[in-house]
PDB file of C-alpha atoms in Angstrom:
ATOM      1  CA  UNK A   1     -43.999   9.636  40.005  1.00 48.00           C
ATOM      2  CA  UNK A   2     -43.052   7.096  42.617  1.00 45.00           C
ATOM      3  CA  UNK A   3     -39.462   6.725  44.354  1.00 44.00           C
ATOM      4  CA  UNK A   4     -39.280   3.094  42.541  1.00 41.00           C
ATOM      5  CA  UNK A   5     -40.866   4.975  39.452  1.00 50.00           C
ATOM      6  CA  UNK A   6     -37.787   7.833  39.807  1.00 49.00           C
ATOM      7  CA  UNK A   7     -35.101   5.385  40.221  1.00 44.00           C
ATOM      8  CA  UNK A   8     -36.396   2.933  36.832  1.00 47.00           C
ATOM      9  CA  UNK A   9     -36.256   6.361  34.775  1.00 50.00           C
ATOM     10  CA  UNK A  10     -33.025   7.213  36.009  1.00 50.00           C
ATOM     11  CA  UNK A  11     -31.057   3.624  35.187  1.00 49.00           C
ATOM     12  CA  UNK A  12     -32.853   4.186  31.937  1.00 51.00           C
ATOM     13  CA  UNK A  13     -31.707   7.069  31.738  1.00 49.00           C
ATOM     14  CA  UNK A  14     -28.064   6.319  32.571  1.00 49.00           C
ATOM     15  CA  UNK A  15     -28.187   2.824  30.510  1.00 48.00           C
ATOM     16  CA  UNK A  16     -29.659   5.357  27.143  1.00 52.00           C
ATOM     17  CA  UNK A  17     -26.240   7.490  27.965  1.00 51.00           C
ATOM     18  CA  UNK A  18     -24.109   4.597  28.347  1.00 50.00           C
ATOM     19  CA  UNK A  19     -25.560   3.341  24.855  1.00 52.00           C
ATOM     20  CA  UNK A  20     -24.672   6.001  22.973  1.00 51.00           C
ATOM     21  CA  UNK A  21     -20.732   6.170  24.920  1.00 52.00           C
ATOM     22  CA  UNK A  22     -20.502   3.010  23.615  1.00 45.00           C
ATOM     23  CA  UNK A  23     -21.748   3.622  20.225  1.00 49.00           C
ATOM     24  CA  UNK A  24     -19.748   6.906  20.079  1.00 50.00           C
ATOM     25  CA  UNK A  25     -16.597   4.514  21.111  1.00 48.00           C
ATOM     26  CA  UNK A  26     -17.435   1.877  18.416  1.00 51.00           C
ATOM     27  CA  UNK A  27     -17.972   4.550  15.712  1.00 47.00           C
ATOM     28  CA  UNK A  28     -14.073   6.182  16.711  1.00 44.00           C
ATOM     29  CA  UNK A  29     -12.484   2.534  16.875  1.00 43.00           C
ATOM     30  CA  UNK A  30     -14.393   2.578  12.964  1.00 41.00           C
ATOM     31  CA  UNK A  31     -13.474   5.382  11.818  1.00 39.00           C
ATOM     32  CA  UNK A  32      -9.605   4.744  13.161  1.00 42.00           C
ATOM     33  CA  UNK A  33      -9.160   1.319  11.559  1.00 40.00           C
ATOM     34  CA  UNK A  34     -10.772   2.770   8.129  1.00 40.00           C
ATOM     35  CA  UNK A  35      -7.813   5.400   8.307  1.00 39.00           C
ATOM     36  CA  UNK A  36      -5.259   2.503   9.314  1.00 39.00           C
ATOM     37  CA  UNK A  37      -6.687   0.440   6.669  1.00 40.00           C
ATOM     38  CA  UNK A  38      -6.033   3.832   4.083  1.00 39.00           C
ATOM     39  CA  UNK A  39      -2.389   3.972   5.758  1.00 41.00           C
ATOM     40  CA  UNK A  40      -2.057   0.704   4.827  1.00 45.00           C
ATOM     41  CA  UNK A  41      -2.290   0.848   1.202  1.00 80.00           C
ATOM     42  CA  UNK A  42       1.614   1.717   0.654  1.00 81.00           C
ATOM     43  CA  UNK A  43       4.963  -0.014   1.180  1.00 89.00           C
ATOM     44  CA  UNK A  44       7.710   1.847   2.773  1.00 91.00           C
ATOM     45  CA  UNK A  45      11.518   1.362   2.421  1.00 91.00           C
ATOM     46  CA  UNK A  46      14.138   3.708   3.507  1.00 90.00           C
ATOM     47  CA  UNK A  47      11.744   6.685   4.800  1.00 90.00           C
ATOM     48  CA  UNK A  48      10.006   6.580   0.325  1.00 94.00           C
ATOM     49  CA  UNK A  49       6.275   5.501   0.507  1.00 94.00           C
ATOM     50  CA  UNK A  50       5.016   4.138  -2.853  1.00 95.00           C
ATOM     51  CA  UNK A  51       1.167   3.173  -2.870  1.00 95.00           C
ATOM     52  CA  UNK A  52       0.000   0.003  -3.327  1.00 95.00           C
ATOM     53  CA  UNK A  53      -1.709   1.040  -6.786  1.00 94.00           C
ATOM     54  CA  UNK A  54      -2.018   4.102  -9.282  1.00 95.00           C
ATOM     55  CA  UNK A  55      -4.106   4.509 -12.385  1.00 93.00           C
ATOM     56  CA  UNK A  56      -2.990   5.425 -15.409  1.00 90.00           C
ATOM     57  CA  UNK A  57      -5.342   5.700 -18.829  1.00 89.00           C
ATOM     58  CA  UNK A  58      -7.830   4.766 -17.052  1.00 90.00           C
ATOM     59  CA  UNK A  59      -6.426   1.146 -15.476  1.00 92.00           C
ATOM     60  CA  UNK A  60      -5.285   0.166 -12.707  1.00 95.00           C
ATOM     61  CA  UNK A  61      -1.346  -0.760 -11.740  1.00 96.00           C
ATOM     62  CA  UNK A  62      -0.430  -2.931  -8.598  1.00 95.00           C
ATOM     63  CA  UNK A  63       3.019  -2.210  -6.809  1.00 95.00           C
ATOM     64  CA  UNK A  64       4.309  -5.353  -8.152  1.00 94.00           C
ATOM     65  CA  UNK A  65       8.042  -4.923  -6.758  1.00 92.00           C
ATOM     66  CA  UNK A  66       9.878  -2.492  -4.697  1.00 94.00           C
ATOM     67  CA  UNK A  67      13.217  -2.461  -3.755  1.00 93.00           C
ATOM     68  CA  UNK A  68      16.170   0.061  -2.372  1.00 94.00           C
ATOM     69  CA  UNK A  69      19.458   0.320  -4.406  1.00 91.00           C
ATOM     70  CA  UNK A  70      22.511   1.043  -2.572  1.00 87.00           C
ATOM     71  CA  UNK A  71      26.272   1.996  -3.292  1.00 80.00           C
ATOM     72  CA  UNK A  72      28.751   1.053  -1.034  1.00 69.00           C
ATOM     73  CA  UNK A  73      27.005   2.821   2.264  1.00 69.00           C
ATOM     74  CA  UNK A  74      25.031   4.665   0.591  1.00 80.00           C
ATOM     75  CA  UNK A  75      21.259   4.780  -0.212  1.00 89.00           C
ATOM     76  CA  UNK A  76      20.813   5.767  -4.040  1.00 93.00           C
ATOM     77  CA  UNK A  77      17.161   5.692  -4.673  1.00 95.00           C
ATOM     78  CA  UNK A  78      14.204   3.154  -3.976  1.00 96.00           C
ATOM     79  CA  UNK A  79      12.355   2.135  -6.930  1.00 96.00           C
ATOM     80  CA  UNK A  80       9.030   0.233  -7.838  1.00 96.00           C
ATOM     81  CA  UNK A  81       7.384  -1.502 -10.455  1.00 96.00           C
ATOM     82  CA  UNK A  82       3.895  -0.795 -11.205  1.00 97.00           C
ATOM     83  CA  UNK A  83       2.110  -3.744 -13.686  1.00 95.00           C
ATOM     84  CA  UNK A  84      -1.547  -4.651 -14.289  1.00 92.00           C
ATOM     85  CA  UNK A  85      -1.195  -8.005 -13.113  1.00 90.00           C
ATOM     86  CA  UNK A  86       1.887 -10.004 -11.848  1.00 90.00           C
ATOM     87  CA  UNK A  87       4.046 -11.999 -14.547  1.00 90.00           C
ATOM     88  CA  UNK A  88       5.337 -15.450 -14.046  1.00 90.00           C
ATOM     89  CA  UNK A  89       8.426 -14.082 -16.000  1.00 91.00           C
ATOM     90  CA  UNK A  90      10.633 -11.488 -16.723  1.00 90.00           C
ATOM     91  CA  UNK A  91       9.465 -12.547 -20.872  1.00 91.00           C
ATOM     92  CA  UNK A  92       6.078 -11.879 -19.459  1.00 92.00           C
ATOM     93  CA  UNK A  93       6.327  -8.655 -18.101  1.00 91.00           C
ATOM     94  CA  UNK A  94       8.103  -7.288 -20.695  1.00 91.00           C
ATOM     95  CA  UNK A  95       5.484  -8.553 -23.658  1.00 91.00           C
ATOM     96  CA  UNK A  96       2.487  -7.163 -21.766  1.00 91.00           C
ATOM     97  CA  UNK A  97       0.989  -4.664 -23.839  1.00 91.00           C
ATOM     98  CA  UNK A  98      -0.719  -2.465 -21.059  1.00 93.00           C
ATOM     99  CA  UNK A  99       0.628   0.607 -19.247  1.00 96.00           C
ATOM    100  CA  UNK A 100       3.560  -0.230 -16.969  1.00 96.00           C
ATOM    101  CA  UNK A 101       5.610   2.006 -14.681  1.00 97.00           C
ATOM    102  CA  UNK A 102       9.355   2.094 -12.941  1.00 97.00           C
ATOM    103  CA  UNK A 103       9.569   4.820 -10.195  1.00 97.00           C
ATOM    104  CA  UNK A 104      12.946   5.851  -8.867  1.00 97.00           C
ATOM    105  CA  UNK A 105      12.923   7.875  -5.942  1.00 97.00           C
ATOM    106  CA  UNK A 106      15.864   9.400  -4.796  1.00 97.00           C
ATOM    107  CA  UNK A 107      17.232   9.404  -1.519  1.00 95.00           C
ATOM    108  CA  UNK A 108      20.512  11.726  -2.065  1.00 94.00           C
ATOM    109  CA  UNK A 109      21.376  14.709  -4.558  1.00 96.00           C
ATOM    110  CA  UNK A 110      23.213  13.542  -7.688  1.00 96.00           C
ATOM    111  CA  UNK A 111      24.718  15.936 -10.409  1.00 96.00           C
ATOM    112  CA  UNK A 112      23.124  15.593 -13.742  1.00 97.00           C
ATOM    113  CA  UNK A 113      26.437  14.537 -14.943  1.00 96.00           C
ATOM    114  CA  UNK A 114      26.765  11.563 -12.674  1.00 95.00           C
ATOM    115  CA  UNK A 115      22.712  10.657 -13.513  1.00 95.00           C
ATOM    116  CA  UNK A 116      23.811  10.585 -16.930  1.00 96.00           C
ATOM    117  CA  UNK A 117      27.273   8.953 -16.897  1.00 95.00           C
ATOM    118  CA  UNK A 118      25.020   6.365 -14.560  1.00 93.00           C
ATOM    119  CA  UNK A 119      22.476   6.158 -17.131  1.00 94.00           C
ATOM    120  CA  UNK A 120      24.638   6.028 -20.355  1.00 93.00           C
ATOM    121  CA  UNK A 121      27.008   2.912 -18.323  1.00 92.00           C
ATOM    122  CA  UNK A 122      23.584   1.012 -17.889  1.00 91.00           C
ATOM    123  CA  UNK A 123      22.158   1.246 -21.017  1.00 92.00           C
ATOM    124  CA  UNK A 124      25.283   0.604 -23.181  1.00 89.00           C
ATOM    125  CA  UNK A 125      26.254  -2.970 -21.125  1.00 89.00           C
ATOM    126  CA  UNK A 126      22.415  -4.133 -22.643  1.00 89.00           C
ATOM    127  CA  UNK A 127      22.522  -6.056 -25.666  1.00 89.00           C
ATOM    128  CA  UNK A 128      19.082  -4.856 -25.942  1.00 87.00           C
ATOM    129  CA  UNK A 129      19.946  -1.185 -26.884  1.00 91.00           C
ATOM    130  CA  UNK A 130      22.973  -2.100 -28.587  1.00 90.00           C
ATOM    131  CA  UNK A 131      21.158  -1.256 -32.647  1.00 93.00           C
ATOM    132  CA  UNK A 132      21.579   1.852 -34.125  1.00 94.00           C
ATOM    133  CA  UNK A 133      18.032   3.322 -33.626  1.00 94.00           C
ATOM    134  CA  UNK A 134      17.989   2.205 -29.701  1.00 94.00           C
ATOM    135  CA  UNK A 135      21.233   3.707 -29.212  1.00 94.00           C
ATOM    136  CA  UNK A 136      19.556   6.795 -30.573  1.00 95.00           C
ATOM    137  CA  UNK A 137      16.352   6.429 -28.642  1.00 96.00           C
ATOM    138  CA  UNK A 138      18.974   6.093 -25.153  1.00 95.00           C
ATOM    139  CA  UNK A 139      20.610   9.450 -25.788  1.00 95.00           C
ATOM    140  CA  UNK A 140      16.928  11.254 -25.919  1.00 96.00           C
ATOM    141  CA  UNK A 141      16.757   9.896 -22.393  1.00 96.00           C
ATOM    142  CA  UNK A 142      19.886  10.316 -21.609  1.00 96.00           C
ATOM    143  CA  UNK A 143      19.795  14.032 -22.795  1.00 96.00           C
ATOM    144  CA  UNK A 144      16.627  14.697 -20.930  1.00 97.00           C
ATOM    145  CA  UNK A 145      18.276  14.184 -17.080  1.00 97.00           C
ATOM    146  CA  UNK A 146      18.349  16.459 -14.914  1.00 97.00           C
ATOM    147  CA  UNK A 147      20.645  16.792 -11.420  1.00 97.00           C
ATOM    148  CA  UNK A 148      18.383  15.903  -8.812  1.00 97.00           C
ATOM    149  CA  UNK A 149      17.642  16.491  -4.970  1.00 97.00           C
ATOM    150  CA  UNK A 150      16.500  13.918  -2.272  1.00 96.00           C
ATOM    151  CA  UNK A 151      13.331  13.274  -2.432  1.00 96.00           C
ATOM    152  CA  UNK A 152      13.129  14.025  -6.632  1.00 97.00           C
ATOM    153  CA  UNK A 153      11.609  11.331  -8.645  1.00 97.00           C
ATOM    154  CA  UNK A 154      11.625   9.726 -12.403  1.00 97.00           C
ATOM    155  CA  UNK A 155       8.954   8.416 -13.808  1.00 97.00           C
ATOM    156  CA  UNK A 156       9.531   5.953 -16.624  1.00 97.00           C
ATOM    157  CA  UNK A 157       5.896   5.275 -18.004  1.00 97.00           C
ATOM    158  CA  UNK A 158       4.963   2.969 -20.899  1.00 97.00           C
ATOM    159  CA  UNK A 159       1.832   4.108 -22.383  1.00 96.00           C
ATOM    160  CA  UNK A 160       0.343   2.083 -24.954  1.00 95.00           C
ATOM    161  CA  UNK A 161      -0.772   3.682 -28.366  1.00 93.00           C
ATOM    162  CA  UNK A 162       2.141   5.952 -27.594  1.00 95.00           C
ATOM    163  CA  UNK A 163       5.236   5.368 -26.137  1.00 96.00           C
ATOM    164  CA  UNK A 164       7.847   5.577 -23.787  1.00 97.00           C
ATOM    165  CA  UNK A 165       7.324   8.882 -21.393  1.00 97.00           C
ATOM    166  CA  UNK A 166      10.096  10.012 -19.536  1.00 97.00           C
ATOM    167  CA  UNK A 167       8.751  12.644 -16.610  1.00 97.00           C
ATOM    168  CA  UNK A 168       9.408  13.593 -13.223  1.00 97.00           C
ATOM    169  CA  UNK A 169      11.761  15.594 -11.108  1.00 97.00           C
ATOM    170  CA  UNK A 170      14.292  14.292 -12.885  1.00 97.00           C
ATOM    171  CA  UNK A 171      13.849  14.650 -15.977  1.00 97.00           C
ATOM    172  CA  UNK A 172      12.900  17.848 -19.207  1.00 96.00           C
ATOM    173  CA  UNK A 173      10.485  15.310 -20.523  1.00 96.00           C
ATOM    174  CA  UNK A 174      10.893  13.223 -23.871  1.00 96.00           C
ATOM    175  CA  UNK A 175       8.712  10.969 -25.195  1.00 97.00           C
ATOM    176  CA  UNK A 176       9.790   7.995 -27.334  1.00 97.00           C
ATOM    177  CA  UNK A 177       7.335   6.412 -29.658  1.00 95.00           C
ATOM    178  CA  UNK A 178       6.366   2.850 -29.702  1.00 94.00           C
ATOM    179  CA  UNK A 179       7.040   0.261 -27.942  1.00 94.00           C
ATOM    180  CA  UNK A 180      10.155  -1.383 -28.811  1.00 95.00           C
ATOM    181  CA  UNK A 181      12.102   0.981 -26.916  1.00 96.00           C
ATOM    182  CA  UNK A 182       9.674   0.903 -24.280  1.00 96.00           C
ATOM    183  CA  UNK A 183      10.629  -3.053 -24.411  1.00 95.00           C
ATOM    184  CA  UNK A 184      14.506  -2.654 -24.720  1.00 95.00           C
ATOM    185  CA  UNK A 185      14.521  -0.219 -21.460  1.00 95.00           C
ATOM    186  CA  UNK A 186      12.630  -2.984 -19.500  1.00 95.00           C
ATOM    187  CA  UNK A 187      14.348  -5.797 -20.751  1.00 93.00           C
ATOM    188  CA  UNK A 188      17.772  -4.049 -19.940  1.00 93.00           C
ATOM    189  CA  UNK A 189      15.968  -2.958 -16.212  1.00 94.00           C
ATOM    190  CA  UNK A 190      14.686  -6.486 -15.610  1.00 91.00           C
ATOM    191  CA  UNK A 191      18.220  -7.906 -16.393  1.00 90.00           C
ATOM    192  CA  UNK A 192      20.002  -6.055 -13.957  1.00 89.00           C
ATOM    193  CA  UNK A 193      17.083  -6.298 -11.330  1.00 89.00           C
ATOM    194  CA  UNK A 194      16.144  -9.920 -12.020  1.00 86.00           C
ATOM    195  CA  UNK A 195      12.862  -9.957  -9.722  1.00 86.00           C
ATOM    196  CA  UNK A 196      11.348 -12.564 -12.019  1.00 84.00           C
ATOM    197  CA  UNK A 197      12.240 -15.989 -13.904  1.00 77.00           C
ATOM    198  CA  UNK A 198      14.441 -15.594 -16.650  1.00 69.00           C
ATOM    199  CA  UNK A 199      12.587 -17.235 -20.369  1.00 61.00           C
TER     200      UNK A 199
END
């Protein structure tokens, strides 16, 4: 092979090498923005990531509100709202009938008495739980509370055909049947939170 012949197989050579450098390169930048993209699919407040969607029974829930709730200085818990589709009211989100979720993640310890006392306070100010039988179906939540750590959760998980589950960290597990408890809880959560137009 000729000196000019040598020196045309070497630039191809070195322009092959640099071809696959640079594919190697584009491949890592892929790979790194399909990983930021993953990262991406959550919402963080106060050091508690929720993701941007879960499934339950087989559908899928968007992260349609998330929000930290505070006492004096303190940080209580961060909580979201998991729907199949965003309402245009708070009517609306209470009357769909699909699964729906409210997440409170806790951000300090709290004694079980305190959850409850919290718990009882809340529910007894809504003129929603105010009958007989949803004053009965608050103290099976009430009674299920547990003390919890930072970092514990409760789950609070309509499920249609069902009921009401109660689950998480925070909680023995209870579920209430049907769905007009299910409807008083989220009527009395949306009231305090108002995230969405009140008819």
């Amino acid at each position: 092979m000729s000196t000019l012949d040598d020196m045309e197989h070497g630039r191809r050579e070195e322009k092959g090498g640099t071809g696959k450098a640079v594919r190697g390169v584009r491949w890592l930048v892929l790979v790194l923005m399909l990983i930021a993209g993953t990262a991406a699919q959550a919402r963080a407040i106060a050091g508690v990531r929720m993701p941007e969607a879960i499934r339950l029974q087989g559908r899928e829930l968007l992260l349609d509100h998330m929000a930290l709730k505070k006492r004096l200085f303190f940080d209580i818990y961060v909580w979201g709202l998991y729907l199949e589709q965003a309402p245009d009211s708070t009517q609306e989100a209470i009357a769909f009938t699909g699964p729906k979720q409210l997440q409170l993640h806790f951000r300090r310890s709290i004694k079980r008495e305190q959850l409850v006392d919290a718990f009882r306070g809340f529910l007894s100010h809504s003129a929603a739980m105010r009958s007989p039988e949803m004053r009965r179906h608050s103290e099976q939540l009430v009674q299920s509370l547990r003390g919890v750590r930072k970092g514990d959760t409760l789950l609070i998980t309509y499920l249609p055909g069902q009921g009401l589950l109660i689950s998480g960290d925070a909680s023995r597990g209870v579920m209430i049947p049907g769905k007009a408890f299910a409807d008083a809880l989220f009527t009395a959560w949306l009231r305090e939170n108002p995230i969405y137009e009140r008819r």
